[in-house]
Amino acid sequence: MKKTLALFSLGLAMTGLSGHASAQQQIRFGTDATFPPFEFKAADGSLQGFDIDLGNAICTQLKAKCIWVENGFDGLIPALQARKFDAIISSLSITDERKKAINFSNKLFNSGLAPI
């Protein structure tokens, strides 16, 4: 599936993520680290980019440990639905079809590549 980034969003599988983080002290984020500058692997293999920084800031704010789960882009929503991770942080545009499958946060970035 060719990525067409209309906007950046954080797909959340659950309502009340902060309560969930408190209960288990970790948040598992799914990401496809192939879309710089949002998410990518540095030369040393570490995950870098805007999305990674955002996820780490969320974990810091909630006093939870971030667990990063790399996943292919096409499989992010099915893996979220299968509870392989708690939320998606990967440049993911909001579409009507995707809104039927998962919940989204407010839009954080508009690339201007597609209508909003």
PDB file of C-alpha atoms in Angstrom:
ATOM      1  CA  MET A   1       0.000   0.000   0.000  1.00  0.00           C
ATOM      2  CA  LYS A   2       1.434   3.303  -1.042  1.00  0.00           C
ATOM      3  CA  LYS A   3       1.469   5.795   1.780  1.00  0.00           C
ATOM      4  CA  THR A   4      -0.298   9.032   1.094  1.00  0.00           C
ATOM      5  CA  LEU A   5       0.120  11.220   4.104  1.00  0.00           C
ATOM      6  CA  ALA A   6      -2.834  13.558   4.400  1.00  0.00           C
ATOM      7  CA  LEU A   7      -2.223  14.293   8.037  1.00  0.00           C
ATOM      8  CA  PHE A   8      -0.465  12.856  11.002  1.00  0.00           C
ATOM      9  CA  SER A   9      -2.574  11.316  13.694  1.00  0.00           C
ATOM     10  CA  LEU A  10      -2.260   9.132  16.701  1.00  0.00           C
ATOM     11  CA  GLY A  11      -4.582   6.147  16.409  1.00  0.00           C
ATOM     12  CA  LEU A  12      -5.776   5.041  19.807  1.00  0.00           C
ATOM     13  CA  ALA A  13      -7.341   1.674  20.415  1.00  0.00           C
ATOM     14  CA  MET A  14      -8.692   2.587  23.815  1.00  0.00           C
ATOM     15  CA  THR A  15     -10.379   5.451  25.499  1.00  0.00           C
ATOM     16  CA  GLY A  16      -8.698   6.598  28.653  1.00  0.00           C
ATOM     17  CA  LEU A  17      -5.146   5.674  27.642  1.00  0.00           C
ATOM     18  CA  SER A  18      -3.821   7.472  30.714  1.00  0.00           C
ATOM     19  CA  GLY A  19      -5.735   5.112  33.003  1.00  0.00           C
ATOM     20  CA  HIS A  20      -4.420   2.147  31.048  1.00  0.00           C
ATOM     21  CA  ALA A  21      -0.835   3.355  31.336  1.00  0.00           C
ATOM     22  CA  SER A  22      -1.201   3.766  35.072  1.00  0.00           C
ATOM     23  CA  ALA A  23      -2.497   0.224  35.454  1.00  0.00           C
ATOM     24  CA  GLN A  24       0.296  -1.503  33.574  1.00  0.00           C
ATOM     25  CA  GLN A  25       3.073   1.119  33.666  1.00  0.00           C
ATOM     26  CA  GLN A  26       3.861   0.701  29.958  1.00  0.00           C
ATOM     27  CA  ILE A  27       2.439   1.742  26.618  1.00  0.00           C
ATOM     28  CA  ARG A  28       3.124  -0.354  23.531  1.00  0.00           C
ATOM     29  CA  PHE A  29       3.203   1.810  20.408  1.00  0.00           C
ATOM     30  CA  GLY A  30       3.033   0.300  16.933  1.00  0.00           C
ATOM     31  CA  THR A  31       5.011   2.076  14.227  1.00  0.00           C
ATOM     32  CA  ASP A  32       6.332   1.562  10.709  1.00  0.00           C
ATOM     33  CA  ALA A  33       9.782   3.129  10.881  1.00  0.00           C
ATOM     34  CA  THR A  34      10.131   3.778   7.154  1.00  0.00           C
ATOM     35  CA  PHE A  35       8.757   7.300   6.789  1.00  0.00           C
ATOM     36  CA  PRO A  36      11.280  10.013   7.726  1.00  0.00           C
ATOM     37  CA  PRO A  37      11.131  12.546   9.256  1.00  0.00           C
ATOM     38  CA  PHE A  38       8.205  11.093  11.203  1.00  0.00           C
ATOM     39  CA  GLU A  39       9.637   7.671  12.019  1.00  0.00           C
ATOM     40  CA  PHE A  40      12.830   6.013  10.830  1.00  0.00           C
ATOM     41  CA  LYS A  41      15.796   3.988  11.993  1.00  0.00           C
ATOM     42  CA  ALA A  42      19.064   5.776  12.652  1.00  0.00           C
ATOM     43  CA  ALA A  43      22.383   4.254  11.576  1.00  0.00           C
ATOM     44  CA  ASP A  44      22.742   2.685  15.027  1.00  0.00           C
ATOM     45  CA  GLY A  45      19.332   0.976  14.665  1.00  0.00           C
ATOM     46  CA  SER A  46      17.513   3.231  17.136  1.00  0.00           C
ATOM     47  CA  LEU A  47      14.096   4.612  16.285  1.00  0.00           C
ATOM     48  CA  GLN A  48      14.071   8.349  15.571  1.00  0.00           C
ATOM     49  CA  GLY A  49      11.728  11.042  14.314  1.00  0.00           C
ATOM     50  CA  PHE A  50       8.791  13.244  15.233  1.00  0.00           C
ATOM     51  CA  ASP A  51       6.451  10.336  15.998  1.00  0.00           C
ATOM     52  CA  ILE A  52       9.021   8.636  18.218  1.00  0.00           C
ATOM     53  CA  ASP A  53       9.664  11.884  20.097  1.00  0.00           C
ATOM     54  CA  LEU A  54       5.904  12.344  20.525  1.00  0.00           C
ATOM     55  CA  GLY A  55       5.436   8.817  21.884  1.00  0.00           C
ATOM     56  CA  ASN A  56       8.338   9.199  24.281  1.00  0.00           C
ATOM     57  CA  ALA A  57       6.886  12.516  25.510  1.00  0.00           C
ATOM     58  CA  ILE A  58       3.504  10.853  26.088  1.00  0.00           C
ATOM     59  CA  CYS A  59       5.181   8.107  28.109  1.00  0.00           C
ATOM     60  CA  THR A  60       7.162  10.645  30.126  1.00  0.00           C
ATOM     61  CA  GLN A  61       4.014  12.645  30.882  1.00  0.00           C
ATOM     62  CA  LEU A  62       2.138   9.494  31.955  1.00  0.00           C
ATOM     63  CA  LYS A  63       5.167   8.105  33.823  1.00  0.00           C
ATOM     64  CA  ALA A  64       4.938   4.944  31.731  1.00  0.00           C
ATOM     65  CA  LYS A  65       7.556   2.937  29.867  1.00  0.00           C
ATOM     66  CA  CYS A  66       7.408   3.160  26.061  1.00  0.00           C
ATOM     67  CA  ILE A  67       7.577  -0.139  24.220  1.00  0.00           C
ATOM     68  CA  TRP A  68       8.052   0.314  20.472  1.00  0.00           C
ATOM     69  CA  VAL A  69       6.677  -2.440  18.248  1.00  0.00           C
ATOM     70  CA  GLU A  70       7.769  -2.220  14.624  1.00  0.00           C
ATOM     71  CA  ASN A  71       5.153  -3.391  12.165  1.00  0.00           C
ATOM     72  CA  GLY A  72       4.585  -3.100   8.420  1.00  0.00           C
ATOM     73  CA  PHE A  73       2.347  -0.161   7.508  1.00  0.00           C
ATOM     74  CA  ASP A  74      -0.419  -2.286   5.973  1.00  0.00           C
ATOM     75  CA  GLY A  75      -0.620  -4.375   9.132  1.00  0.00           C
ATOM     76  CA  LEU A  76      -0.763  -1.560  11.697  1.00  0.00           C
ATOM     77  CA  ILE A  77      -4.548  -1.455  12.090  1.00  0.00           C
ATOM     78  CA  PRO A  78      -5.018  -5.258  12.142  1.00  0.00           C
ATOM     79  CA  ALA A  79      -2.203  -5.568  14.716  1.00  0.00           C
ATOM     80  CA  LEU A  80      -3.808  -2.848  16.842  1.00  0.00           C
ATOM     81  CA  GLN A  81      -7.132  -4.662  16.663  1.00  0.00           C
ATOM     82  CA  ALA A  82      -5.362  -7.887  17.669  1.00  0.00           C
ATOM     83  CA  ARG A  83      -3.945  -5.994  20.700  1.00  0.00           C
ATOM     84  CA  LYS A  84      -0.320  -6.487  19.687  1.00  0.00           C
ATOM     85  CA  PHE A  85       0.133  -2.897  20.839  1.00  0.00           C
ATOM     86  CA  ASP A  86      -1.963  -0.245  22.580  1.00  0.00           C
ATOM     87  CA  ALA A  87      -1.807   2.597  20.061  1.00  0.00           C
ATOM     88  CA  ILE A  88      -0.395   3.509  16.664  1.00  0.00           C
ATOM     89  CA  ILE A  89       2.100   6.298  16.228  1.00  0.00           C
ATOM     90  CA  SER A  90       2.929   6.236  12.557  1.00  0.00           C
ATOM     91  CA  SER A  91       2.067   8.747   9.854  1.00  0.00           C
ATOM     92  CA  LEU A  92      -1.467   7.563   9.315  1.00  0.00           C
ATOM     93  CA  SER A  93      -4.061   9.619   7.493  1.00  0.00           C
ATOM     94  CA  ILE A  94      -7.630   9.636   8.761  1.00  0.00           C
ATOM     95  CA  THR A  95     -10.095   8.145   6.300  1.00  0.00           C
ATOM     96  CA  ASP A  96     -13.766   7.271   6.750  1.00  0.00           C
ATOM     97  CA  GLU A  97     -12.889   3.582   6.438  1.00  0.00           C
ATOM     98  CA  ARG A  98     -10.161   3.791   9.079  1.00  0.00           C
ATOM     99  CA  LYS A  99     -12.462   5.764  11.417  1.00  0.00           C
ATOM    100  CA  LYS A 100     -14.828   2.776  11.361  1.00  0.00           C
ATOM    101  CA  ALA A 101     -11.995   0.515  12.565  1.00  0.00           C
ATOM    102  CA  ILE A 102     -10.082   2.637  15.123  1.00  0.00           C
ATOM    103  CA  ASN A 103     -10.307   5.864  17.104  1.00  0.00           C
ATOM    104  CA  PHE A 104      -8.083   8.826  16.261  1.00  0.00           C
ATOM    105  CA  SER A 105      -6.732  11.717  18.253  1.00  0.00           C
ATOM    106  CA  ASN A 106      -7.085  15.240  16.946  1.00  0.00           C
ATOM    107  CA  LYS A 107      -5.039  15.850  13.838  1.00  0.00           C
ATOM    108  CA  LEU A 108      -1.510  16.993  14.605  1.00  0.00           C
ATOM    109  CA  PHE A 109      -0.062  17.595  11.152  1.00  0.00           C
ATOM    110  CA  ASN A 110      -1.469  18.504   7.748  1.00  0.00           C
ATOM    111  CA  SER A 111       0.883  17.735   4.875  1.00  0.00           C
ATOM    112  CA  GLY A 112      -1.420  19.197   2.253  1.00  0.00           C
ATOM    113  CA  LEU A 113      -1.125  16.016   0.140  1.00  0.00           C
ATOM    114  CA  ALA A 114      -4.809  15.153   0.337  1.00  0.00           C
ATOM    115  CA  PRO A 115      -8.044  16.897   1.273  1.00  0.00           C
ATOM    116  CA  ILE A 116      -8.939  16.918   4.969  1.00  0.00           C
TER     117      ILE A 116
END
